PDB file of C-alpha atoms in Angstrom:
ATOM      1  CA  MET B 310     -25.902   1.286  -5.115  1.00 71.00           C
ATOM      2  CA  ALA B 311     -26.693   3.682  -2.276  1.00 81.00           C
ATOM      3  CA  ILE B 312     -23.801   5.945  -1.264  1.00 84.00           C
ATOM      4  CA  GLU B 313     -23.386   8.152   1.804  1.00 88.00           C
ATOM      5  CA  LEU B 314     -20.565  10.640   2.261  1.00 91.00           C
ATOM      6  CA  GLY B 315     -19.337  11.769   5.659  1.00 91.00           C
ATOM      7  CA  LEU B 316     -16.447  13.582   7.308  1.00 90.00           C
ATOM      8  CA  LEU B 317     -14.462  11.875  10.074  1.00 91.00           C
ATOM      9  CA  PRO B 318     -13.049  13.856  13.058  1.00 92.00           C
ATOM     10  CA  ASP B 319      -9.538  13.679  11.525  1.00 90.00           C
ATOM     11  CA  GLN B 320     -10.890  15.370   8.333  1.00 89.00           C
ATOM     12  CA  ARG B 321     -10.758  12.197   6.209  1.00 91.00           C
ATOM     13  CA  ILE B 322     -13.832  11.566   4.130  1.00 93.00           C
ATOM     14  CA  ALA B 323     -15.895   8.440   4.685  1.00 94.00           C
ATOM     15  CA  ILE B 324     -17.745   6.848   1.795  1.00 92.00           C
ATOM     16  CA  VAL B 325     -20.278   4.196   2.792  1.00 92.00           C
ATOM     17  CA  THR B 326     -22.142   1.965   0.355  1.00 91.00           C
ATOM     18  CA  ASN B 327     -24.655  -0.839   0.734  1.00 92.00           C
ATOM     19  CA  GLU B 328     -23.069  -3.091  -1.918  1.00 89.00           C
ATOM     20  CA  GLU B 329     -19.988  -5.293  -1.845  1.00 89.00           C
ATOM     21  CA  PHE B 330     -16.901  -4.177  -3.707  1.00 87.00           C
ATOM     22  CA  PRO B 331     -15.929  -6.440  -6.636  1.00 86.00           C
ATOM     23  CA  ALA B 332     -12.249  -6.309  -5.560  1.00 87.00           C
ATOM     24  CA  ASP B 333      -9.957  -4.559  -3.089  1.00 89.00           C
ATOM     25  CA  VAL B 334     -10.115  -0.771  -3.353  1.00 90.00           C
ATOM     26  CA  GLN B 335      -6.647   0.652  -4.074  1.00 91.00           C
ATOM     27  CA  ARG B 336      -7.493   4.368  -4.075  1.00 92.00           C
ATOM     28  CA  VAL B 337     -10.280   6.884  -4.601  1.00 93.00           C
ATOM     29  CA  GLU B 338      -9.916   9.459  -7.355  1.00 92.00           C
ATOM     30  CA  TYR B 339     -11.873  12.704  -7.076  1.00 93.00           C
ATOM     31  CA  TYR B 340     -12.420  14.650 -10.288  1.00 94.00           C
ATOM     32  CA  ARG B 341     -12.734  18.208  -8.994  1.00 94.00           C
ATOM     33  CA  ASP B 342     -14.167  19.823 -12.111  1.00 93.00           C
ATOM     34  CA  GLN B 343     -16.940  17.208 -12.404  1.00 92.00           C
ATOM     35  CA  ARG B 344     -17.285  16.633  -8.624  1.00 92.00           C
ATOM     36  CA  LEU B 345     -17.299  12.862  -9.109  1.00 91.00           C
ATOM     37  CA  PHE B 346     -15.529   9.978  -7.362  1.00 91.00           C
ATOM     38  CA  MET B 347     -13.989   6.930  -8.993  1.00 89.00           C
ATOM     39  CA  LEU B 348     -13.104   3.792  -7.038  1.00 90.00           C
ATOM     40  CA  VAL B 349      -9.907   2.235  -8.382  1.00 90.00           C
ATOM     41  CA  TYR B 350      -9.548  -1.473  -7.688  1.00 88.00           C
ATOM     42  CA  SER B 351      -6.292  -3.343  -7.173  1.00 76.00           C
ATOM     43  CA  GLU B 352      -6.856  -5.825  -9.970  1.00 66.00           C
ATOM     44  CA  GLU B 353      -6.129  -4.386 -13.407  1.00 65.00           C
ATOM     45  CA  GLY B 354      -8.685  -4.982 -16.135  1.00 62.00           C
ATOM     46  CA  GLU B 355     -11.177  -7.048 -14.103  1.00 62.00           C
ATOM     47  CA  PRO B 356     -13.214  -5.547 -12.574  1.00 68.00           C
ATOM     48  CA  GLU B 357     -13.207  -2.157 -14.192  1.00 77.00           C
ATOM     49  CA  ASP B 358     -12.782   0.911 -12.028  1.00 78.00           C
ATOM     50  CA  GLU B 359     -16.113   2.297 -10.913  1.00 80.00           C
ATOM     51  CA  LEU B 360     -17.246   5.872 -11.491  1.00 77.00           C
ATOM     52  CA  MET B 361     -19.743   6.907  -8.838  1.00 78.00           C
ATOM     53  CA  HIS B 362     -22.446   8.989 -10.504  1.00 72.00           C
ATOM     54  CA  TYR B 363     -22.986  11.197  -7.487  1.00 74.00           C
ATOM     55  CA  GLU B 364     -22.143  14.858  -8.093  1.00 84.00           C
ATOM     56  CA  LEU B 365     -21.306  16.646  -4.844  1.00 89.00           C
ATOM     57  CA  ARG B 366     -22.912  19.812  -3.575  1.00 89.00           C
ATOM     58  CA  GLU B 367     -20.643  22.843  -3.087  1.00 91.00           C
ATOM     59  CA  ASP B 368     -20.289  22.419   0.706  1.00 90.00           C
ATOM     60  CA  ALA B 369     -19.352  18.731   0.366  1.00 90.00           C
ATOM     61  CA  HIS B 370     -16.962  19.542  -2.484  1.00 92.00           C
ATOM     62  CA  GLU B 371     -15.059  21.985  -0.253  1.00 92.00           C
ATOM     63  CA  ARG B 372     -14.652  19.316   2.455  1.00 91.00           C
ATOM     64  CA  VAL B 373     -13.410  16.724  -0.024  1.00 93.00           C
ATOM     65  CA  VAL B 374     -10.860  19.127  -1.527  1.00 93.00           C
ATOM     66  CA  LYS B 375      -9.348  19.585   1.973  1.00 92.00           C
ATOM     67  CA  ALA B 376      -9.412  15.863   2.886  1.00 92.00           C
ATOM     68  CA  PRO B 377      -6.043  14.058   3.108  1.00 89.00           C
ATOM     69  CA  ASP B 378      -7.413  10.594   2.284  1.00 92.00           C
ATOM     70  CA  ALA B 379     -10.544   8.443   2.360  1.00 94.00           C
ATOM     71  CA  PHE B 380     -12.108   5.643   4.365  1.00 94.00           C
ATOM     72  CA  ILE B 381     -14.374   3.401   2.276  1.00 91.00           C
ATOM     73  CA  VAL B 382     -16.898   1.038   3.898  1.00 94.00           C
ATOM     74  CA  ALA B 383     -19.254  -1.542   2.407  1.00 93.00           C
ATOM     75  CA  ALA B 384     -22.133  -2.068   4.848  1.00 92.00           C
ATOM     76  CA  VAL B 385     -24.040  -4.922   3.209  1.00 92.00           C
ATOM     77  CA  PRO B 386     -26.995  -6.237   5.222  1.00 90.00           C
ATOM     78  CA  GLY B 387     -26.189  -9.671   6.650  1.00 91.00           C
ATOM     79  CA  ALA B 388     -22.469  -9.487   5.784  1.00 90.00           C
ATOM     80  CA  PRO B 389     -19.473  -8.362   7.857  1.00 91.00           C
ATOM     81  CA  LEU B 390     -18.306  -4.779   7.311  1.00 90.00           C
ATOM     82  CA  CYS B 391     -15.581  -4.391   4.709  1.00 92.00           C
ATOM     83  CA  GLY B 392     -13.474  -1.242   4.791  1.00 93.00           C
ATOM     84  CA  TYR B 393     -10.416   0.337   3.205  1.00 94.00           C
ATOM     85  CA  ASP B 394      -8.262   3.243   4.364  1.00 94.00           C
ATOM     86  CA  VAL B 395      -7.016   4.516   1.002  1.00 94.00           C
ATOM     87  CA  PRO B 396      -5.380   7.527  -0.614  1.00 95.00           C
ATOM     88  CA  LEU B 397      -7.623  10.214  -2.053  1.00 94.00           C
ATOM     89  CA  VAL B 398      -6.138  11.350  -5.364  1.00 94.00           C
ATOM     90  CA  GLN B 399      -7.524  14.675  -6.536  1.00 94.00           C
ATOM     91  CA  ILE B 400      -7.579  15.308 -10.266  1.00 94.00           C
ATOM     92  CA  GLY B 401      -8.187  18.656 -11.932  1.00 89.00           C
ATOM     93  CA  VAL B 402      -8.220  22.227 -10.753  1.00 74.00           C
TER      94      VAL B 402
END
Protein backbone atom coordinates (compact mmCIF):
# COMPACT_ATOMS: atom_id res chain seq x y z
CA MET A 1 0.00 0.00 0.00
CA ALA A 2 1.42 3.37 -1.03
CA ILE A 3 0.46 6.26 1.26
CA GLU A 4 0.82 10.01 0.75
CA LEU A 5 0.19 12.59 3.45
CA GLY A 6 -0.82 16.16 2.69
CA LEU A 7 -2.21 19.26 4.37
CA LEU A 8 -5.41 20.86 3.07
CA PRO A 9 -5.91 24.68 3.11
CA ASP A 10 -8.26 24.34 6.12
CA GLN A 11 -5.44 22.58 8.07
CA ARG A 12 -7.03 19.11 7.87
CA ILE A 13 -4.66 16.35 6.93
CA ALA A 14 -5.23 14.35 3.76
CA ILE A 15 -4.18 10.72 3.59
CA VAL A 16 -4.21 9.22 0.10
CA THR A 17 -3.65 5.54 -0.67
CA ASN A 18 -3.65 3.49 -3.85
CA GLU A 19 -5.61 0.56 -2.37
CA GLU A 20 -9.29 0.11 -1.61
CA PHE A 21 -10.43 0.19 1.99
CA PRO A 22 -11.88 -3.12 3.25
CA ALA A 23 -14.78 -1.25 4.94
CA ASP A 24 -15.96 2.28 5.72
CA VAL A 25 -13.39 4.30 7.66
CA GLN A 26 -14.89 5.53 10.95
CA ARG A 27 -11.93 7.52 12.27
CA VAL A 28 -8.16 7.89 12.12
CA GLU A 29 -6.15 7.44 15.30
CA TYR A 30 -2.73 9.07 15.53
CA TYR A 31 -0.34 7.66 18.12
CA ARG A 32 1.83 10.68 18.90
CA ASP A 33 4.64 8.91 20.72
CA GLN A 34 5.12 6.39 17.89
CA ARG A 35 4.12 8.81 15.08
CA LEU A 36 1.87 6.19 13.50
CA PHE A 37 -1.67 6.25 12.09
CA MET A 38 -4.34 3.61 12.53
CA LEU A 39 -7.44 3.45 10.33
CA VAL A 40 -10.46 2.35 12.35
CA TYR A 41 -13.23 0.75 10.30
CA SER A 42 -16.93 0.89 11.07
CA GLU A 43 -17.42 -2.86 11.20
CA GLU A 44 -16.23 -4.41 14.46
CA GLY A 45 -14.07 -7.50 14.24
CA GLU A 46 -14.01 -7.86 10.44
CA PRO A 47 -11.92 -6.35 8.99
CA GLU A 48 -9.41 -5.55 11.67
CA ASP A 49 -8.30 -1.96 12.14
CA GLU A 50 -5.23 -1.18 10.09
CA LEU A 51 -2.01 0.22 11.51
CA MET A 52 -0.14 2.18 8.87
CA HIS A 53 3.57 1.45 9.25
CA TYR A 54 4.64 4.91 8.17
CA GLU A 55 6.47 6.86 10.88
CA LEU A 56 6.20 10.61 10.30
CA ARG A 57 9.08 13.03 10.11
CA GLU A 58 9.19 15.82 12.72
CA ASP A 59 7.77 18.53 10.41
CA ALA A 60 4.83 16.32 9.37
CA HIS A 61 4.25 15.28 12.99
CA GLU A 62 3.85 18.93 14.01
CA ARG A 63 1.23 19.49 11.29
CA VAL A 64 -0.74 16.40 12.28
CA VAL A 65 -0.75 17.38 15.97
CA LYS A 66 -2.41 20.70 14.99
CA ALA A 67 -4.93 19.15 12.55
CA PRO A 68 -8.61 19.13 13.60
CA ASP A 69 -9.58 16.08 11.54
CA ALA A 70 -8.63 14.01 8.49
CA PHE A 71 -9.72 13.44 4.91
CA ILE A 72 -8.95 9.92 3.67
CA VAL A 73 -8.96 9.06 -0.05
CA ALA A 74 -8.48 5.77 -1.88
CA ALA A 75 -7.27 6.53 -5.41
CA VAL A 76 -7.26 3.08 -7.01
CA PRO A 77 -6.38 3.03 -10.71
CA GLY A 78 -9.48 2.27 -12.79
CA ALA A 79 -11.91 2.72 -9.87
CA PRO A 80 -13.91 5.75 -8.73
CA LEU A 81 -12.39 7.79 -5.89
CA CYS A 82 -13.54 6.78 -2.43
CA GLY A 83 -13.14 9.29 0.39
CA TYR A 84 -14.03 9.84 4.03
CA ASP A 85 -14.07 13.03 6.09
CA VAL A 86 -13.39 11.58 9.55
CA PRO A 87 -12.33 12.59 13.04
CA LEU A 88 -8.63 12.51 13.86
CA VAL A 89 -8.23 11.08 17.36
CA GLN A 90 -4.84 11.81 18.87
CA ILE A 91 -3.51 9.36 21.42
CA GLY A 92 -0.56 9.94 23.73
CA VAL A 93 1.43 12.95 24.76
